[in-house]
Coordinates of N, CA and C in Angstrom, one line a residue:
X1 N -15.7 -1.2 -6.1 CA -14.3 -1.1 -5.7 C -14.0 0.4 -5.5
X2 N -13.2 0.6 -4.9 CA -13.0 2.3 -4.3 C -11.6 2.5 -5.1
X3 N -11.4 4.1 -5.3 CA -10.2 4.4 -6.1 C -9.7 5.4 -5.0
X4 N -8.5 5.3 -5.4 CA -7.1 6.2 -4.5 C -7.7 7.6 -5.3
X5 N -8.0 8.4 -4.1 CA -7.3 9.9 -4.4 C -6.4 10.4 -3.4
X6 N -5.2 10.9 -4.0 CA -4.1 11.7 -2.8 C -4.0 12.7 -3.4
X7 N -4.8 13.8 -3.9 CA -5.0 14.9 -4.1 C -4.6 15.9 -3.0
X8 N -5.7 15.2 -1.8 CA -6.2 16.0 -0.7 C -4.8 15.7 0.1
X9 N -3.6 15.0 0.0 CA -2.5 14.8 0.8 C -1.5 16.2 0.3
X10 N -1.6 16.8 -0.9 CA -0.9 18.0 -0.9 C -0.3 18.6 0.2
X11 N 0.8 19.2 0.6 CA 0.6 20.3 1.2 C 0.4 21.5 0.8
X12 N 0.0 22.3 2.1 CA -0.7 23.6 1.9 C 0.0 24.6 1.7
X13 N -0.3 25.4 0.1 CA 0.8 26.2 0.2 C 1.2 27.6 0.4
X14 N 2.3 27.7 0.8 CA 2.3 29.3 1.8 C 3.0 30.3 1.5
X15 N 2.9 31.4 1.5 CA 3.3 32.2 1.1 C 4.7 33.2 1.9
X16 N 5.4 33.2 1.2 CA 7.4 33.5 1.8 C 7.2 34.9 1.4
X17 N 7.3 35.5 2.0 CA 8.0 37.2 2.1 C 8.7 37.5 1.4
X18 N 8.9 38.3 0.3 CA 9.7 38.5 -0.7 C 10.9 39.8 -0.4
X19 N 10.4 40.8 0.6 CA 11.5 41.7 1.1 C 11.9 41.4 1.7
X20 N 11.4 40.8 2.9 CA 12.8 40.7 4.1 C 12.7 38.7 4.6
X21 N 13.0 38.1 3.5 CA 12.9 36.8 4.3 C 14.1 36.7 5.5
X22 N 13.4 35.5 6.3 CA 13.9 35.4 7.7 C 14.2 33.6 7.9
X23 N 15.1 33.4 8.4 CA 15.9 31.8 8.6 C 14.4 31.2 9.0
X24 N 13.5 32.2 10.5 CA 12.5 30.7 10.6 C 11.1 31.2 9.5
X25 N 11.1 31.6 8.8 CA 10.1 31.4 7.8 C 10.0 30.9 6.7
X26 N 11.4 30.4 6.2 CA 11.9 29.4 5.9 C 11.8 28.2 6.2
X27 N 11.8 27.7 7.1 CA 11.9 26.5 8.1 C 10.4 25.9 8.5
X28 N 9.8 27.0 8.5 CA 8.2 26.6 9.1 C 7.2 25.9 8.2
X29 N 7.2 26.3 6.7 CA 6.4 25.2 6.1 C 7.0 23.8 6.5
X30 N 7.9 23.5 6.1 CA 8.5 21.9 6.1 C 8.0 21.2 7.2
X31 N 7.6 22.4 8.6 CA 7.7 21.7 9.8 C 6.2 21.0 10.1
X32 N 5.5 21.7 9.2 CA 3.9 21.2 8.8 C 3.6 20.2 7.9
X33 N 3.8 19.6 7.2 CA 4.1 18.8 5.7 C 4.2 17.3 6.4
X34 N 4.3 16.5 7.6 CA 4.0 15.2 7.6 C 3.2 14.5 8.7
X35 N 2.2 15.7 9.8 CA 1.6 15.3 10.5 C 0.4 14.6 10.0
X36 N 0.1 14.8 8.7 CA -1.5 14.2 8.3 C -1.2 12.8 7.4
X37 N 0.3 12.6 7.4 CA 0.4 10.9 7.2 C 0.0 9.6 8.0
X38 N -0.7 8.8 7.2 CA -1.0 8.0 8.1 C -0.3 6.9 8.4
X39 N -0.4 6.5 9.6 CA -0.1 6.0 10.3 C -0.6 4.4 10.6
X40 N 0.1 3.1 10.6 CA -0.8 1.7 11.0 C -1.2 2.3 12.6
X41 N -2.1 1.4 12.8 CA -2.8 1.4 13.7 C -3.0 -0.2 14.1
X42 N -2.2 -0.7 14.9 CA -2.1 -1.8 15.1 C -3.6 -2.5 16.5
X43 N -4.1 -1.8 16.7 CA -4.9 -2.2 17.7 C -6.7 -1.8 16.9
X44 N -6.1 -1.2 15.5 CA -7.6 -0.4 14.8 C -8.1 -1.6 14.1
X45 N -9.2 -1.5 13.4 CA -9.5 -2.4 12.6 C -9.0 -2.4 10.8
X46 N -9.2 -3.2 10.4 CA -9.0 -3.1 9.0 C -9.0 -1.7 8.1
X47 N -10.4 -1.3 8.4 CA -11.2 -0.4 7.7 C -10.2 1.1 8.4
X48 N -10.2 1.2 9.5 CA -9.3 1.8 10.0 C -7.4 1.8 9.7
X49 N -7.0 1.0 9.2 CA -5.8 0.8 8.2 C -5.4 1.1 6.8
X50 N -7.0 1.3 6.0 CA -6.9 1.0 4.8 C -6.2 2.2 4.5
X51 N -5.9 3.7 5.2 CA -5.8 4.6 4.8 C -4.2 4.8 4.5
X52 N -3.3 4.1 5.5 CA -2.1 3.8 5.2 C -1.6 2.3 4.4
X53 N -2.6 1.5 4.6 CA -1.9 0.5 3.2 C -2.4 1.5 1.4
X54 N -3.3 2.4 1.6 CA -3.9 3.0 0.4 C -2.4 3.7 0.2
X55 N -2.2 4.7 0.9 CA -1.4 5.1 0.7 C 0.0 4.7 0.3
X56 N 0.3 3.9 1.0 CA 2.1 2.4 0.7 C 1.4 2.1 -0.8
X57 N 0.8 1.4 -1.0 CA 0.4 1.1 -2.2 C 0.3 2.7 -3.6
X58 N 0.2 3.7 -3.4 CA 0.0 4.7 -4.5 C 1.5 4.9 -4.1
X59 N 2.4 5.0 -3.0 CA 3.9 5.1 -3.0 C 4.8 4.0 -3.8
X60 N 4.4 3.2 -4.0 CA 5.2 2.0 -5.0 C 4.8 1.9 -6.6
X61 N 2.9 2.3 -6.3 CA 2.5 2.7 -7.7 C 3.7 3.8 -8.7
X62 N 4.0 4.7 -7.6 CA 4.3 6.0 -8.4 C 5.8 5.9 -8.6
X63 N 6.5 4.5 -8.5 CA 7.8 4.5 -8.7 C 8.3 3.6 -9.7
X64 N 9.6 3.3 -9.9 CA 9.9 2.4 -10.9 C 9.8 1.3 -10.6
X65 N 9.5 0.8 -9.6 CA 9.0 -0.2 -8.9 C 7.6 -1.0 -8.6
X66 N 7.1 -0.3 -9.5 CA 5.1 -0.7 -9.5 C 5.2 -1.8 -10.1
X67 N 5.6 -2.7 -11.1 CA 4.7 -3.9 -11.6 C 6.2 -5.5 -10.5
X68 N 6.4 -4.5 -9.3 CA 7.1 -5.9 -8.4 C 6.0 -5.7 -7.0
X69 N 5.8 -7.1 -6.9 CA 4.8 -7.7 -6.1 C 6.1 -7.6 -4.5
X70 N 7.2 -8.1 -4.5 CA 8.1 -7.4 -3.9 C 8.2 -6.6 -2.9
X71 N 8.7 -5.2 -3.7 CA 8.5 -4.3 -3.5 C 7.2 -3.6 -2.7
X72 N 5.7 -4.1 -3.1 CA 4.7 -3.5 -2.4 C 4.4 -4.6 -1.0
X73 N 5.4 -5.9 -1.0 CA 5.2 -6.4 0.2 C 6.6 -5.8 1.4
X74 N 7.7 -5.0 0.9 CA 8.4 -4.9 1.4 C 8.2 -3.4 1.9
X75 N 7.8 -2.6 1.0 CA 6.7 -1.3 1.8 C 5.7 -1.3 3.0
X76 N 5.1 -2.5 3.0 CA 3.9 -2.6 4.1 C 4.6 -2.9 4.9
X77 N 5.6 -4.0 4.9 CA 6.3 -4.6 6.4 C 7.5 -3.1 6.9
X78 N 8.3 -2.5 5.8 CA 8.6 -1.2 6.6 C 7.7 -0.6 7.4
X79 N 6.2 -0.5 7.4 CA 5.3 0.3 7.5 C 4.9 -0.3 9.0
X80 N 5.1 -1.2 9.6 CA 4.8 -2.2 10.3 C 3.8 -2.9 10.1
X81 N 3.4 -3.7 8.7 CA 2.4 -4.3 9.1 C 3.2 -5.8 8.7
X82 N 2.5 -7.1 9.2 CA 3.0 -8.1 9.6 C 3.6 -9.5 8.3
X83 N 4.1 -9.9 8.3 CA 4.8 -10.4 7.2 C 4.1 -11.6 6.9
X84 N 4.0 -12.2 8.2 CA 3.3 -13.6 8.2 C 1.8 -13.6 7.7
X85 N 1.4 -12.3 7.9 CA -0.5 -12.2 7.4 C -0.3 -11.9 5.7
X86 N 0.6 -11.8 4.9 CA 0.5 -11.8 3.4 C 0.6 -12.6 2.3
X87 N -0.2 -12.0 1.9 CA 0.2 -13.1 0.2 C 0.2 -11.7 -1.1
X88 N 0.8 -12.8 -1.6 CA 1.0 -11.9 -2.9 C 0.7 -13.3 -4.1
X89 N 0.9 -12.3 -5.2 CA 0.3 -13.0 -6.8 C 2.2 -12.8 -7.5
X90 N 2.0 -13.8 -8.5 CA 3.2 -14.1 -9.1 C 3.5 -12.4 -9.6
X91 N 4.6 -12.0 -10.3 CA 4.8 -10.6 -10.9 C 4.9 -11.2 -12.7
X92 N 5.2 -12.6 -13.2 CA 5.3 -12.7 -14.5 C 3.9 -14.0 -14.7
X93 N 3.7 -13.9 -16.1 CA 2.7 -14.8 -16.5 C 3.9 -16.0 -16.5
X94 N 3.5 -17.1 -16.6 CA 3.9 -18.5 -16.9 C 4.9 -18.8 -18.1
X95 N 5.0 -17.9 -19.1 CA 5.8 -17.6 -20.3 C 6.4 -16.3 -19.8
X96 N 6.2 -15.8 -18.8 CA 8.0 -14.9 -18.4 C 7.5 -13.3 -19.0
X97 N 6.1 -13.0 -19.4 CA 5.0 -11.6 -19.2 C 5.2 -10.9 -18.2
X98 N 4.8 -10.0 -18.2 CA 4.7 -9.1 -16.8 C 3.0 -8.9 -16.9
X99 N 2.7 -9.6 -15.6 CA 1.4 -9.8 -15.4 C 0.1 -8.7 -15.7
X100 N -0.8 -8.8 -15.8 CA -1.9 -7.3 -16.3 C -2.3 -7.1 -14.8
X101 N -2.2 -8.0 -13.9 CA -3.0 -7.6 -12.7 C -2.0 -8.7 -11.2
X102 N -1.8 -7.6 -10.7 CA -0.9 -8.2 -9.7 C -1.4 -7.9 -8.1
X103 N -1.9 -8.6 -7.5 CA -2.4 -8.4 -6.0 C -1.8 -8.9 -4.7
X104 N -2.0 -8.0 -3.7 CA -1.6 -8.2 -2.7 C -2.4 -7.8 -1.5
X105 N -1.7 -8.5 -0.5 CA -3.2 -8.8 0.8 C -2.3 -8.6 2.5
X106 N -3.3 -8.0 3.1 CA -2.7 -8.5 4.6 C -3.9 -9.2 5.3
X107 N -3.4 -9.9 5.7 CA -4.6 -10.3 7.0 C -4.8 -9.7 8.4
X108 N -5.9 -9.1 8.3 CA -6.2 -8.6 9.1 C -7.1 -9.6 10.2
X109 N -7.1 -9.3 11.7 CA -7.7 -10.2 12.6 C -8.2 -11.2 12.3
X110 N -9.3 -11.6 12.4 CA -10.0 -13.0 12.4 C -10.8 -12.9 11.4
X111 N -11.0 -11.9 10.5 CA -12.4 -11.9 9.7 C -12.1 -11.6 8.5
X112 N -11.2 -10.0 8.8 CA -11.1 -9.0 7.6 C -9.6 -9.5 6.6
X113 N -9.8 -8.3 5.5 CA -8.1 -8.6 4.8 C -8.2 -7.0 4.1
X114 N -7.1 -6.5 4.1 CA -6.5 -5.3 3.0 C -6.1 -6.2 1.9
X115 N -6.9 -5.4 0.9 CA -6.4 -6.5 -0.8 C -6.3 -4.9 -1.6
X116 N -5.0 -5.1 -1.9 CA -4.2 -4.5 -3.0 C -4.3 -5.0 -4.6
X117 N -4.3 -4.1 -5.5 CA -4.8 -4.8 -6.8 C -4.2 -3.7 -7.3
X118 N -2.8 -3.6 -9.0 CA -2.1 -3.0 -9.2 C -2.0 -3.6 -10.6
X119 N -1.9 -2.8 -11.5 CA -1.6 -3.1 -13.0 C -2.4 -2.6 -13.9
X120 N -1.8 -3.1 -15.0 CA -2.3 -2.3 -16.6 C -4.1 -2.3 -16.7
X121 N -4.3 -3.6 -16.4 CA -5.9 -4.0 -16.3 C -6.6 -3.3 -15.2
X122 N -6.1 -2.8 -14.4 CA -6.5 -1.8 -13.2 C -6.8 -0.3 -13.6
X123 N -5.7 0.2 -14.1 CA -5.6 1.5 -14.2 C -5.1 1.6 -12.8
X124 N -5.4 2.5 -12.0 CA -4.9 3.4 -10.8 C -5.2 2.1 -10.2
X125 N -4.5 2.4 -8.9 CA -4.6 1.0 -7.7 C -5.8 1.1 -7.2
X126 N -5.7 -0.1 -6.7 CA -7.3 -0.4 -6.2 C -7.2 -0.7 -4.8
X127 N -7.4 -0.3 -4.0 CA -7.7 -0.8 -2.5 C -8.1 -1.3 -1.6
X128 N -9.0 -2.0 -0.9 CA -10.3 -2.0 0.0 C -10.1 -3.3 1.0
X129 N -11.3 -3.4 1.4 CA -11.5 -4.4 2.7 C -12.3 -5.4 2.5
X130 N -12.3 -6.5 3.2 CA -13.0 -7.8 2.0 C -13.1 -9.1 3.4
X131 N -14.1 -9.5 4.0 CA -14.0 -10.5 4.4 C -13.1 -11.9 4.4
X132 N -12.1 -12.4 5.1 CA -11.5 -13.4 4.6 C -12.1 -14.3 4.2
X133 N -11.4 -15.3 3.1 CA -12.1 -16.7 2.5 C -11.5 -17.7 3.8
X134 N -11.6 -18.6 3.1 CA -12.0 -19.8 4.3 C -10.0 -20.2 4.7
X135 N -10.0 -20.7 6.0 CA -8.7 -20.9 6.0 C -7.8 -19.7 6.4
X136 N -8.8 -18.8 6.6 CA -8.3 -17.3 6.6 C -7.0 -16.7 5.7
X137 N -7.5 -17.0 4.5 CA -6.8 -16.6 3.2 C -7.2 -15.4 2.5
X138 N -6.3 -14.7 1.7 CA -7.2 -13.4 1.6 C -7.6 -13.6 -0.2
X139 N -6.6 -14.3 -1.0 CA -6.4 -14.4 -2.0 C -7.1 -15.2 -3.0
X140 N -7.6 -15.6 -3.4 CA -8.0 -16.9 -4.5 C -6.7 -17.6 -5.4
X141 N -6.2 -18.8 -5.5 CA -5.3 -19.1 -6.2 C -4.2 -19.0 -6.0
X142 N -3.1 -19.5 -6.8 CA -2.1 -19.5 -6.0 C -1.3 -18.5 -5.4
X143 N -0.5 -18.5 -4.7 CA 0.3 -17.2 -4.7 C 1.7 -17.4 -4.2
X144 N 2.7 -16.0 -3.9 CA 3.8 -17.1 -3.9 C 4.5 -16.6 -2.7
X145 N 5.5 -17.7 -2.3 CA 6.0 -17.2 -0.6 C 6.5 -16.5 -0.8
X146 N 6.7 -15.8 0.5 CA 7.4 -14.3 0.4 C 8.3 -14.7 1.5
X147 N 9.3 -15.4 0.8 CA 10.5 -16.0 1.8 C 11.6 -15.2 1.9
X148 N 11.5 -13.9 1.6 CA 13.2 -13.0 1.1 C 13.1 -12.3 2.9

C-alpha cells in the first residue's frame, strides 16, 4: 500500500524586500501558490486521479472532520467526482464506537476503483488503485447509502 506525502505541495518560499517593499511584491507570491493542485481528470484513468482523490482525502484527514465517512464523500463530489460510483463503510461500530478503520471508494470505468482507507488502525491515509470486485463494487461488505 502507498502512503501520502504532501510535503512536496509546500509552497515555495520567497523572499520580500525589507527596505523598500512595493504593493506588487506583495501580491506575487500568492499569485503562484495554487497552479500545482491537482485537478480530476475526468477523461484520465484511475491511476491518473489518484493524485487529487490523495490529496481530498489528506484535506479531511487534517480536519475535525477525519473519522466522518461523510465528509470524505462530500469532498470528492465537490471535487467533481461522481456520487453514484461510491461507497463508503459505516463511521460507528454496531455498539455506537467510532470505527478503527473507515473506507471509501470511487468507481472508476469498467475495471478500476480509488479506495480510501482512514483511521486509528491506519495511521496516515492510505490511498491507491485496485481492480474492481465482481458487480463492479469496490468494497467488501456492507456499506452504507450515501442518500444525503
Amino acid at each position: 500500500m502507498a502512503g501520502l506525502a504532501l510535503a512536496g505541495c509546500a509552497p515555495e518560499s520567497t523572499v520580500t524586500p525589507t527596505a523598500s517593499p512595493s504593493a506588487s511584491a506583495e501580491s506575487t507570491p500568492s499569485a503562484s501558490t495554487t497552479p500545482d493542485a491537482p485537478v480530476i481528470q475526468p477523461d484520465g484513468s484511475a491511476e491518473d486521479n489518484l493524485p487529487i482523490f490523495s490529496a481530498i482525502t489528506g484535506q479531511v484527514w487534517a480536519s475535525e472532520n477525519r473519522a466522518s465517512g461523510r465528509a470524505y464523500i462530500d469532498a470528492l463530489i465537490a471535487s467533481g467526482f461522481d456520487r453514484t460510483a461510491m461507497q463508503v463503510t459505516q463511521d460507528l461500530t454496531t455498539v455506537g464506537n467510532p470505527v478503527e478503520s473507515l473506507q471509501f471508494s470511487v468507481r472508476w470505468g469498467e475495471d478500476e476503483c480509488l479506495i480510501g482507507q482512514v483511521g486509528p488502525s491506519t495511521g496516515e491515509p492510505v490511498t491507491v488503485v485496485v481492480d474492481q470486485l465482481a458487480e463492479g463494487r469496490c468494497l467488501v461488505g456492507n456499506t452504507r447509502p450515501i442518500d444525503w
